[in-house]
Amino acid sequence: MDTAYAPHPRGSRVPVGLRAPFSGRAWREFLYLFLSLPVSIVMFAYAVTVISLGAGLLVTFLGIPVLAGGLAGSRALGSLERARARGLLGQTVDEPEPIRASKPGLMAWVGAVLKSGVSWRHLLYSLLHFPWAVFSFVFSLTFWSLGWGLLAYPLWRWTFPAYLDQPGIQMWGDGSGNGFYLDTPAEIGFVSGVGLLLVLAGPWVVHGLTQVDRVMVHGLLGPSPLATRVSQLESDRGVVVDTAAADLRRIERDLHDGAQARLVSLAMDLGLAKEKLAEDPQAAAKMVDEAHGEVKIALQELRDLARGIHPAILTDRGLGPALSALSARCTVPVKVSVDLDRRPAAAIEGIAYFTASELLQNVSKHARATSATLDVWHTADRVMVLVTDNGRGGAHTGNGTGLAGLTERLDAVDGLLIVDSPVGGPTSITAELPWRA
């Protein structure tokens, strides 16, 4: 959402349209357009020189390295443009992918520069930005200067009779002293009113002009869509690896502290019962009975652990029955609705299940709710999981929360988590997953 001239957070009584000409955002954007002309002249001259010199020297061996050096210089100028856009427009553009030579050496670096699409996009920016910078500079400077000048017309009209020997601004004349001049109070007020309209429109005109610059900087000086996607996939892969490692550590901890410790204790109890079997059969029978109870508890812990890894009911019967069984274990009454015409891929099905499981655990532990709903349905290309409750609200995806980790897990599969939880409730959390059959 564009918040260039958003309403004052404390509800200022001055309308936003009247505040805009005096806002820092408007003057920073105007300064950006003002500086674009000299900057673009330098970059355009540099680009033309690089192309001309490189093309002229292609008949010799020097043409290729000269062109590569020129492209590297264009990347340096592009970094300055990104910094200017970040400082004056508030637009943050990531650094493009660096030059990676296949092997050490000057010629390998030259080849990498010439094959880099980023380098050529920076050179193209230097060529394309020049005509736009000229237009935006002239238009914005003329528009806003004219507006402020006409608005202040009552203050400087006296210069016409004092220095130009005419009563005011001349609208037309025949060259013989006859003409129409804006010099009456009504005409002066009209001119000032037109100036006020231009001044009030100036920030929006300037902002519209800078939108073109934003598109050019982002599209030509930023990373390519493919590089951005690769970076996202690398980040997602890291999240998946970390999540898998955390799950393995959790399983190991649960086995070590739960079932394993209980089985060790069981083995010791059975050893003691074996020793007492001949001396005190009743005590041995009591110890065996206790060991039998320990076996049942250990089996239940192993079942719970297996269910936490991947419940058998999910594999055998799908999301509907699995989520019904999951909701039955929730401490809050949950109404479940699953509308899927077919089963998604096993990976997506598992993520949807564990997403619902974690959300219901949050309801049980933190929401202080008396009822909740769990809805799952299939759109054209997404699996939707919606959990709502009537609890105290205040859930968020800030760092350190369980929802933050869940958000990262969903991001790893191109999913999305949307939280709507005002303080006081109710809470509505929607998870979107890609549909993969």
Tab-separated table of C-alpha atoms in Angstrom:
chain	number	residue	atom	x	y	z
A	1	MET	CA	0.000	0.000	0.000
A	2	ASP	CA	1.288	3.442	-0.908
A	3	THR	CA	1.728	5.509	2.240
A	4	ALA	CA	3.481	8.507	0.740
A	5	TYR	CA	1.258	11.008	2.480
A	6	ALA	CA	-0.621	8.888	4.992
A	7	PRO	CA	-2.845	10.548	7.600
A	8	HIS	CA	-1.099	11.720	10.746
A	9	PRO	CA	-1.090	8.870	13.293
A	10	ARG	CA	-2.441	11.145	16.021
A	11	GLY	CA	-5.348	12.415	13.956
A	12	SER	CA	-4.071	15.858	12.975
A	13	ARG	CA	-6.840	18.291	12.130
A	14	VAL	CA	-4.908	19.612	9.107
A	15	PRO	CA	-6.009	17.670	5.986
A	16	VAL	CA	-3.331	15.581	4.358
A	17	GLY	CA	-3.654	17.562	1.116
A	18	LEU	CA	-2.671	20.768	2.905
A	19	ARG	CA	0.231	19.140	4.761
A	20	ALA	CA	1.730	17.437	1.709
A	21	PRO	CA	3.593	20.490	0.257
A	22	PHE	CA	5.444	20.897	3.563
A	23	SER	CA	6.203	17.223	4.214
A	24	GLY	CA	9.749	15.960	4.221
A	25	ARG	CA	8.756	13.150	1.859
A	26	ALA	CA	7.650	15.606	-0.847
A	27	TRP	CA	10.850	17.650	-0.688
A	28	ARG	CA	13.089	14.572	-0.635
A	29	GLU	CA	11.368	13.271	-3.762
A	30	PHE	CA	11.701	16.694	-5.407
A	31	LEU	CA	15.400	16.741	-4.482
A	32	TYR	CA	15.755	13.302	-6.060
A	33	LEU	CA	14.309	14.568	-9.359
A	34	PHE	CA	16.408	17.728	-9.124
A	35	LEU	CA	19.629	15.736	-8.687
A	36	SER	CA	18.660	13.225	-11.372
A	37	LEU	CA	19.633	15.616	-14.162
A	38	PRO	CA	23.323	16.093	-13.269
A	39	VAL	CA	23.665	12.468	-12.208
A	40	SER	CA	22.072	11.173	-15.411
A	41	ILE	CA	24.268	13.456	-17.547
A	42	VAL	CA	27.369	11.929	-15.966
A	43	MET	CA	26.053	8.382	-16.339
A	44	PHE	CA	24.863	8.919	-19.919
A	45	ALA	CA	28.205	10.452	-20.954
A	46	TYR	CA	30.004	7.567	-19.289
A	47	ALA	CA	27.839	4.950	-21.029
A	48	VAL	CA	28.286	6.561	-24.460
A	49	THR	CA	32.044	6.801	-23.907
A	50	VAL	CA	32.265	3.170	-22.820
A	51	ILE	CA	30.279	1.930	-25.799
A	52	SER	CA	32.113	4.116	-28.308
A	53	LEU	CA	35.578	3.392	-26.954
A	54	GLY	CA	34.933	-0.309	-26.533
A	55	ALA	CA	33.397	-0.670	-29.994
A	56	GLY	CA	36.159	1.387	-31.564
A	57	LEU	CA	38.860	-0.749	-30.020
A	58	LEU	CA	37.234	-4.079	-30.868
A	59	VAL	CA	39.462	-4.253	-33.920
A	60	THR	CA	42.316	-4.625	-31.453
A	61	PHE	CA	42.753	-6.826	-28.440
A	62	LEU	CA	42.108	-3.872	-26.089
A	63	GLY	CA	38.420	-3.479	-27.000
A	64	ILE	CA	37.147	-6.400	-24.935
A	65	PRO	CA	38.902	-5.559	-21.623
A	66	VAL	CA	38.045	-1.864	-22.056
A	67	LEU	CA	34.376	-2.753	-22.507
A	68	ALA	CA	34.512	-5.087	-19.489
A	69	GLY	CA	36.075	-2.354	-17.370
A	70	GLY	CA	33.392	0.054	-18.515
A	71	LEU	CA	30.655	-2.389	-17.535
A	72	ALA	CA	32.252	-2.802	-14.109
A	73	GLY	CA	32.216	0.977	-13.752
A	74	SER	CA	28.528	1.006	-14.643
A	75	ARG	CA	27.902	-1.383	-11.760
A	76	ALA	CA	29.702	1.037	-9.425
A	77	LEU	CA	27.557	3.929	-10.646
A	78	GLY	CA	24.501	1.729	-10.177
A	79	SER	CA	25.392	1.209	-6.512
A	80	LEU	CA	25.424	4.989	-6.072
A	81	GLU	CA	21.983	5.204	-7.687
A	82	ARG	CA	20.653	2.528	-5.330
A	83	ALA	CA	22.043	4.501	-2.393
A	84	ARG	CA	20.407	7.702	-3.703
A	85	ALA	CA	17.064	5.929	-4.097
A	86	ARG	CA	17.380	4.482	-0.604
A	87	GLY	CA	18.216	7.830	0.978
A	88	LEU	CA	15.723	10.085	-0.855
A	89	LEU	CA	12.936	7.756	-2.011
A	90	GLY	CA	13.037	5.294	0.870
A	91	GLN	CA	13.321	2.418	-1.610
A	92	THR	CA	15.608	-0.413	-0.625
A	93	VAL	CA	16.905	-2.423	-3.586
A	94	ASP	CA	19.028	-5.485	-2.883
A	95	GLU	CA	22.499	-5.744	-4.314
A	96	PRO	CA	22.522	-7.743	-7.566
A	97	GLU	CA	24.418	-10.979	-7.817
A	98	PRO	CA	28.201	-10.409	-7.870
A	99	ILE	CA	30.507	-11.259	-10.741
A	100	ARG	CA	31.726	-14.831	-10.394
A	101	ALA	CA	34.616	-15.858	-12.614
A	102	SER	CA	34.893	-19.553	-13.416
A	103	LYS	CA	38.597	-19.490	-12.595
A	104	PRO	CA	41.218	-16.997	-11.382
A	105	GLY	CA	42.763	-14.580	-13.860
A	106	LEU	CA	42.047	-11.371	-15.716
A	107	MET	CA	40.552	-12.952	-18.833
A	108	ALA	CA	38.216	-15.116	-16.770
A	109	TRP	CA	37.010	-11.994	-14.967
A	110	VAL	CA	36.565	-10.156	-18.275
A	111	GLY	CA	34.496	-13.032	-19.620
A	112	ALA	CA	32.349	-13.137	-16.490
A	113	VAL	CA	31.664	-9.393	-16.705
A	114	LEU	CA	30.700	-9.571	-20.374
A	115	LYS	CA	28.395	-12.544	-19.764
A	116	SER	CA	26.739	-10.937	-16.760
A	117	GLY	CA	23.269	-9.644	-17.544
A	118	VAL	CA	23.477	-7.407	-14.477
A	119	SER	CA	26.362	-5.443	-16.010
A	120	TRP	CA	24.477	-4.808	-19.246
A	121	ARG	CA	21.343	-3.808	-17.341
A	122	HIS	CA	23.360	-1.189	-15.459
A	123	LEU	CA	24.675	0.186	-18.751
A	124	LEU	CA	21.148	0.198	-20.179
A	125	TYR	CA	19.948	2.141	-17.142
A	126	SER	CA	22.536	4.838	-17.830
A	127	LEU	CA	21.194	5.235	-21.359
A	128	LEU	CA	17.462	5.068	-20.608
A	129	HIS	CA	17.464	7.168	-17.464
A	130	PHE	CA	18.921	10.258	-19.164
A	131	PRO	CA	15.887	11.294	-21.276
A	132	TRP	CA	13.507	10.542	-18.418
A	133	ALA	CA	15.658	12.519	-15.969
A	134	VAL	CA	15.629	15.525	-18.318
A	135	PHE	CA	11.848	15.398	-18.635
A	136	SER	CA	11.147	14.852	-14.927
A	137	PHE	CA	13.616	17.593	-13.926
A	138	VAL	CA	12.118	20.186	-16.263
A	139	PHE	CA	8.510	19.236	-15.561
A	140	SER	CA	8.772	19.037	-11.762
A	141	LEU	CA	10.876	22.193	-11.445
A	142	THR	CA	8.592	24.167	-13.749
A	143	PHE	CA	5.376	22.856	-12.196
A	144	TRP	CA	6.251	23.513	-8.577
A	145	SER	CA	8.188	26.741	-9.187
A	146	LEU	CA	5.236	28.105	-11.153
A	147	GLY	CA	2.878	27.088	-8.354
A	148	TRP	CA	4.872	28.765	-5.587
A	149	GLY	CA	5.475	31.809	-7.778
A	150	LEU	CA	1.802	32.310	-8.582
A	151	LEU	CA	0.819	31.687	-4.965
A	152	ALA	CA	3.162	34.491	-3.886
A	153	TYR	CA	2.051	36.848	-6.695
A	154	PRO	CA	0.523	39.412	-4.276
A	155	LEU	CA	3.968	39.755	-2.663
A	156	TRP	CA	6.020	40.427	-5.798
A	157	ARG	CA	3.519	42.120	-8.144
A	158	TRP	CA	5.019	45.485	-7.220
A	159	THR	CA	8.072	44.620	-9.330
A	160	PHE	CA	6.062	45.067	-12.556
A	161	PRO	CA	5.307	48.817	-12.237
A	162	ALA	CA	8.614	49.435	-10.494
A	163	TYR	CA	10.937	47.774	-13.008
A	164	LEU	CA	8.934	46.643	-16.072
A	165	ASP	CA	6.657	49.650	-16.533
A	166	GLN	CA	3.489	47.524	-16.582
A	167	PRO	CA	0.813	46.971	-13.927
A	168	GLY	CA	1.085	43.199	-13.649
A	169	ILE	CA	1.405	39.897	-15.496
A	170	GLN	CA	0.505	40.423	-19.151
A	171	MET	CA	-1.856	37.839	-20.579
A	172	TRP	CA	-1.774	39.301	-24.116
A	173	GLY	CA	-0.683	42.450	-25.883
A	174	ASP	CA	-0.469	44.002	-29.367
A	175	GLY	CA	3.015	45.450	-28.998
A	176	SER	CA	1.712	49.012	-28.871
A	177	GLY	CA	1.071	49.176	-25.162
A	178	ASN	CA	-2.426	47.743	-25.349
A	179	GLY	CA	-3.065	44.474	-23.547
A	180	PHE	CA	-4.681	42.621	-20.681
A	181	TYR	CA	-2.885	42.626	-17.327
A	182	LEU	CA	-3.643	40.807	-14.089
A	183	ASP	CA	-3.569	43.743	-11.712
A	184	THR	CA	-6.962	44.101	-10.040
A	185	PRO	CA	-7.552	42.600	-6.569
A	186	ALA	CA	-9.858	39.947	-8.012
A	187	GLU	CA	-7.344	39.002	-10.716
A	188	ILE	CA	-4.510	38.925	-8.211
A	189	GLY	CA	-6.587	36.653	-5.952
A	190	PHE	CA	-7.413	34.392	-8.900
A	191	VAL	CA	-3.723	34.038	-9.825
A	192	SER	CA	-2.852	33.268	-6.214
A	193	GLY	CA	-5.639	30.670	-6.085
A	194	VAL	CA	-4.311	28.943	-9.223
A	195	GLY	CA	-0.884	28.945	-7.625
A	196	LEU	CA	-2.314	27.347	-4.487
A	197	LEU	CA	-3.867	24.546	-6.543
A	198	LEU	CA	-0.531	23.904	-8.287
A	199	VAL	CA	1.312	23.901	-4.970
A	200	LEU	CA	-1.143	21.421	-3.456
A	201	ALA	CA	-0.907	19.178	-6.544
A	202	GLY	CA	2.882	19.433	-6.678
A	203	PRO	CA	3.696	16.663	-4.160
A	204	TRP	CA	1.400	14.204	-5.938
A	205	VAL	CA	2.865	15.106	-9.338
A	206	VAL	CA	6.399	14.691	-7.993
A	207	HIS	CA	5.475	11.400	-6.340
A	208	GLY	CA	4.011	10.128	-9.607
A	209	LEU	CA	7.193	11.036	-11.469
A	210	THR	CA	9.373	9.237	-8.923
A	211	GLN	CA	7.318	6.071	-9.404
A	212	VAL	CA	8.932	5.687	-12.821
A	213	ASP	CA	12.357	6.059	-11.209
A	214	ARG	CA	11.448	3.421	-8.643
A	215	VAL	CA	10.508	0.985	-11.388
A	216	MET	CA	13.716	1.652	-13.312
A	217	VAL	CA	15.968	1.329	-10.269
A	218	HIS	CA	14.275	-1.875	-9.121
A	219	GLY	CA	14.059	-3.451	-12.563
A	220	LEU	CA	17.490	-2.535	-13.956
A	221	LEU	CA	19.747	-2.052	-10.934
A	222	GLY	CA	18.432	-4.787	-8.653
A	223	PRO	CA	18.907	-8.554	-8.767
A	224	SER	CA	17.217	-10.484	-11.540
A	225	PRO	CA	14.000	-12.397	-10.743
A	226	LEU	CA	15.877	-15.673	-11.222
A	227	ALA	CA	18.611	-14.644	-8.790
A	228	THR	CA	15.997	-13.505	-6.276
A	229	ARG	CA	14.204	-16.833	-6.586
A	230	VAL	CA	17.468	-18.738	-6.125
A	231	SER	CA	18.212	-16.717	-3.002
A	232	GLN	CA	14.744	-17.461	-1.641
A	233	LEU	CA	15.176	-21.163	-2.343
A	234	GLU	CA	18.565	-21.176	-0.610
A	235	SER	CA	17.007	-19.497	2.419
A	236	ASP	CA	14.075	-21.908	2.385
A	237	ARG	CA	16.455	-24.846	2.143
A	238	GLY	CA	18.269	-23.570	5.214
A	239	VAL	CA	14.977	-23.318	7.095
A	240	VAL	CA	14.046	-26.878	6.087
A	241	VAL	CA	17.440	-28.195	7.205
A	242	ASP	CA	17.218	-26.368	10.534
A	243	THR	CA	13.669	-27.595	11.077
A	244	ALA	CA	14.629	-31.183	10.332
A	245	ALA	CA	17.605	-30.938	12.699
A	246	ALA	CA	15.380	-29.484	15.434
A	247	ASP	CA	12.846	-32.294	14.939
A	248	LEU	CA	15.591	-34.907	15.165
A	249	ARG	CA	16.885	-33.346	18.378
A	250	ARG	CA	13.355	-33.309	19.790
A	251	ILE	CA	12.814	-36.980	18.926
A	252	GLU	CA	16.173	-37.916	20.426
A	253	ARG	CA	15.409	-35.943	23.598
A	254	ASP	CA	11.958	-37.486	23.929
A	255	LEU	CA	13.355	-40.982	23.482
A	256	HIS	CA	16.204	-40.392	25.924
A	257	ASP	CA	14.154	-38.684	28.632
A	258	GLY	CA	10.951	-40.655	28.144
A	259	ALA	CA	10.682	-44.148	26.772
A	260	GLN	CA	14.382	-44.990	27.045
A	261	ALA	CA	14.620	-43.963	30.695
A	262	ARG	CA	11.406	-45.806	31.466
A	263	LEU	CA	12.648	-48.989	29.747
A	264	VAL	CA	15.926	-48.838	31.681
A	265	SER	CA	13.969	-48.561	34.920
A	266	LEU	CA	11.770	-51.450	33.751
A	267	ALA	CA	14.809	-53.650	33.129
A	268	MET	CA	16.129	-52.928	36.629
A	269	ASP	CA	12.754	-53.681	38.201
A	270	LEU	CA	12.510	-56.992	36.336
A	271	GLY	CA	16.047	-57.869	37.472
A	272	LEU	CA	15.127	-57.235	41.086
A	273	ALA	CA	11.903	-59.236	40.667
A	274	LYS	CA	13.906	-62.142	39.257
A	275	GLU	CA	16.180	-62.137	42.316
A	276	LYS	CA	13.224	-62.078	44.722
A	277	LEU	CA	11.223	-64.705	42.807
A	278	ALA	CA	12.571	-67.575	44.902
A	279	GLU	CA	12.815	-65.759	48.278
A	280	ASP	CA	9.624	-63.675	48.259
A	281	PRO	CA	7.207	-64.614	45.457
A	282	GLN	CA	4.573	-62.092	46.575
A	283	ALA	CA	7.013	-59.153	46.450
A	284	ALA	CA	8.300	-60.388	43.091
A	285	ALA	CA	4.729	-60.577	41.749
A	286	LYS	CA	4.088	-57.025	42.961
A	287	MET	CA	7.233	-55.793	41.212
A	288	VAL	CA	6.242	-57.597	38.017
A	289	ASP	CA	2.818	-55.959	38.207
A	290	GLU	CA	4.468	-52.552	38.552
A	291	ALA	CA	6.737	-53.366	35.630
A	292	HIS	CA	3.682	-54.250	33.578
A	293	GLY	CA	2.294	-50.780	34.270
A	294	GLU	CA	5.606	-49.245	33.245
A	295	VAL	CA	5.452	-51.181	29.962
A	296	LYS	CA	2.024	-49.749	29.217
A	297	ILE	CA	3.225	-46.227	29.923
A	298	ALA	CA	6.321	-46.727	27.756
A	299	LEU	CA	4.182	-48.044	24.906
A	300	GLN	CA	1.890	-45.007	25.179
A	301	GLU	CA	4.885	-42.668	25.079
A	302	LEU	CA	6.199	-44.449	21.986
A	303	ARG	CA	2.787	-44.135	20.340
A	304	ASP	CA	2.671	-40.420	21.129
A	305	LEU	CA	6.161	-40.008	19.752
A	306	ALA	CA	5.272	-41.879	16.565
A	307	ARG	CA	2.134	-39.771	16.218
A	308	GLY	CA	4.285	-36.648	16.532
A	309	ILE	CA	6.533	-37.881	13.719
A	310	HIS	CA	3.747	-38.895	11.371
A	311	PRO	CA	0.451	-40.326	12.618
A	312	ALA	CA	-0.631	-43.589	11.056
A	313	ILE	CA	-4.215	-42.369	10.682
A	314	LEU	CA	-3.001	-39.544	8.434
A	315	THR	CA	-1.282	-42.008	6.117
A	316	ASP	CA	-4.134	-44.474	6.099
A	317	ARG	CA	-7.244	-42.278	6.041
A	318	GLY	CA	-6.188	-38.706	5.190
A	319	LEU	CA	-6.601	-35.254	6.700
A	320	GLY	CA	-10.262	-35.480	7.683
A	321	PRO	CA	-10.045	-38.379	10.163
A	322	ALA	CA	-6.563	-37.311	11.301
A	323	LEU	CA	-7.714	-33.791	12.171
A	324	SER	CA	-10.824	-35.139	13.887
A	325	ALA	CA	-8.616	-37.331	16.074
A	326	LEU	CA	-6.312	-34.353	16.675
A	327	SER	CA	-9.146	-32.078	17.770
A	328	ALA	CA	-10.455	-34.728	20.154
A	329	ARG	CA	-7.223	-34.416	22.158
A	330	CYS	CA	-7.494	-30.608	22.374
A	331	THR	CA	-8.487	-29.225	25.784
A	332	VAL	CA	-10.870	-26.771	24.067
A	333	PRO	CA	-13.957	-28.018	22.167
A	334	VAL	CA	-13.123	-27.835	18.456
A	335	LYS	CA	-15.541	-27.995	15.540
A	336	VAL	CA	-13.785	-29.540	12.522
A	337	SER	CA	-14.761	-29.096	8.873
A	338	VAL	CA	-12.669	-30.618	6.064
A	339	ASP	CA	-13.745	-30.055	2.448
A	340	LEU	CA	-11.253	-31.799	0.158
A	341	ASP	CA	-12.358	-33.594	-2.990
A	342	ARG	CA	-9.085	-35.516	-3.107
A	343	ARG	CA	-5.922	-35.920	-1.087
A	344	PRO	CA	-2.987	-33.556	-1.675
A	345	ALA	CA	0.614	-34.698	-1.895
A	346	ALA	CA	1.876	-36.485	1.193
A	347	ALA	CA	4.324	-33.681	2.030
A	348	ILE	CA	1.628	-30.989	1.827
A	349	GLU	CA	-0.789	-33.188	3.744
A	350	GLY	CA	1.763	-33.644	6.521
A	351	ILE	CA	2.541	-29.916	6.720
A	352	ALA	CA	-1.170	-29.078	6.850
A	353	TYR	CA	-1.661	-31.576	9.669
A	354	PHE	CA	1.233	-30.330	11.769
A	355	THR	CA	0.235	-26.713	11.120
A	356	ALA	CA	-3.239	-27.439	12.470
A	357	SER	CA	-1.677	-29.356	15.358
A	358	GLU	CA	0.531	-26.443	16.404
A	359	LEU	CA	-2.281	-23.923	16.068
A	360	LEU	CA	-4.585	-26.054	18.219
A	361	GLN	CA	-1.801	-26.452	20.799
A	362	ASN	CA	-1.557	-22.667	20.958
A	363	VAL	CA	-5.306	-22.506	21.516
A	364	SER	CA	-5.034	-25.032	24.343
A	365	LYS	CA	-2.043	-23.407	26.054
A	366	HIS	CA	-2.367	-19.674	25.498
A	367	ALA	CA	-5.740	-18.582	24.107
A	368	ARG	CA	-7.918	-19.097	27.208
A	369	ALA	CA	-10.717	-19.909	24.786
A	370	THR	CA	-13.916	-21.819	25.375
A	371	SER	CA	-14.436	-22.931	21.771
A	372	ALA	CA	-12.552	-23.143	18.498
A	373	THR	CA	-13.081	-24.128	14.882
A	374	LEU	CA	-10.796	-25.841	12.390
A	375	ASP	CA	-11.650	-25.547	8.700
A	376	VAL	CA	-9.695	-27.035	5.792
A	377	TRP	CA	-10.636	-26.578	2.157
A	378	HIS	CA	-9.159	-26.618	-1.328
A	379	THR	CA	-9.159	-23.644	-3.700
A	380	ALA	CA	-7.865	-23.651	-7.275
A	381	ASP	CA	-4.207	-24.071	-6.334
A	382	ARG	CA	-4.060	-23.737	-2.545
A	383	VAL	CA	-4.871	-25.738	0.571
A	384	MET	CA	-6.382	-23.452	3.202
A	385	VAL	CA	-6.223	-24.181	6.942
A	386	LEU	CA	-8.214	-21.818	9.175
A	387	VAL	CA	-8.201	-21.992	12.980
A	388	THR	CA	-10.366	-19.593	14.964
A	389	ASP	CA	-11.043	-19.248	18.683
A	390	ASN	CA	-12.896	-16.917	21.027
A	391	GLY	CA	-9.938	-16.439	23.357
A	392	ARG	CA	-8.094	-13.359	24.595
A	393	GLY	CA	-6.294	-12.639	21.281
A	394	GLY	CA	-2.933	-10.906	20.996
A	395	ALA	CA	-1.252	-13.631	18.926
A	396	HIS	CA	1.540	-12.411	16.635
A	397	THR	CA	4.414	-13.692	14.538
A	398	GLY	CA	7.153	-11.762	16.317
A	399	ASN	CA	10.581	-13.255	16.900
A	400	GLY	CA	10.699	-15.909	19.569
A	401	THR	CA	7.083	-17.004	19.185
A	402	GLY	CA	5.859	-20.359	17.939
A	403	LEU	CA	4.018	-18.640	15.107
A	404	ALA	CA	7.309	-17.171	13.883
A	405	GLY	CA	8.754	-20.665	13.475
A	406	LEU	CA	5.560	-21.824	11.808
A	407	THR	CA	5.759	-18.904	9.382
A	408	GLU	CA	9.290	-19.920	8.403
A	409	ARG	CA	8.203	-23.527	7.838
A	410	LEU	CA	5.375	-22.426	5.569
A	411	ASP	CA	7.659	-20.037	3.680
A	412	ALA	CA	9.930	-22.965	2.901
A	413	VAL	CA	7.170	-24.516	0.760
A	414	ASP	CA	5.842	-21.222	-0.677
A	415	GLY	CA	3.150	-21.119	1.971
A	416	LEU	CA	1.744	-18.180	3.900
A	417	LEU	CA	0.512	-17.557	7.443
A	418	ILE	CA	-2.000	-14.750	8.083
A	419	VAL	CA	-2.748	-13.793	11.690
A	420	ASP	CA	-5.730	-11.690	12.721
A	421	SER	CA	-5.718	-11.526	16.509
A	422	PRO	CA	-6.694	-8.198	18.095
A	423	VAL	CA	-6.196	-7.876	21.836
A	424	GLY	CA	-9.344	-9.195	23.473
A	425	GLY	CA	-10.009	-11.604	20.625
A	426	PRO	CA	-11.269	-13.343	18.674
A	427	THR	CA	-8.297	-14.894	16.880
A	428	SER	CA	-8.301	-16.085	13.282
A	429	ILE	CA	-5.172	-17.679	11.813
A	430	THR	CA	-5.095	-18.791	8.184
A	431	ALA	CA	-2.391	-20.984	6.653
A	432	GLU	CA	-2.107	-21.218	2.879
A	433	LEU	CA	-0.226	-24.100	1.274
A	434	PRO	CA	0.357	-24.852	-2.394
A	435	TRP	CA	-1.823	-27.615	-3.768
A	436	ARG	CA	0.227	-30.515	-5.049
A	437	ALA	CA	-1.627	-33.650	-5.971
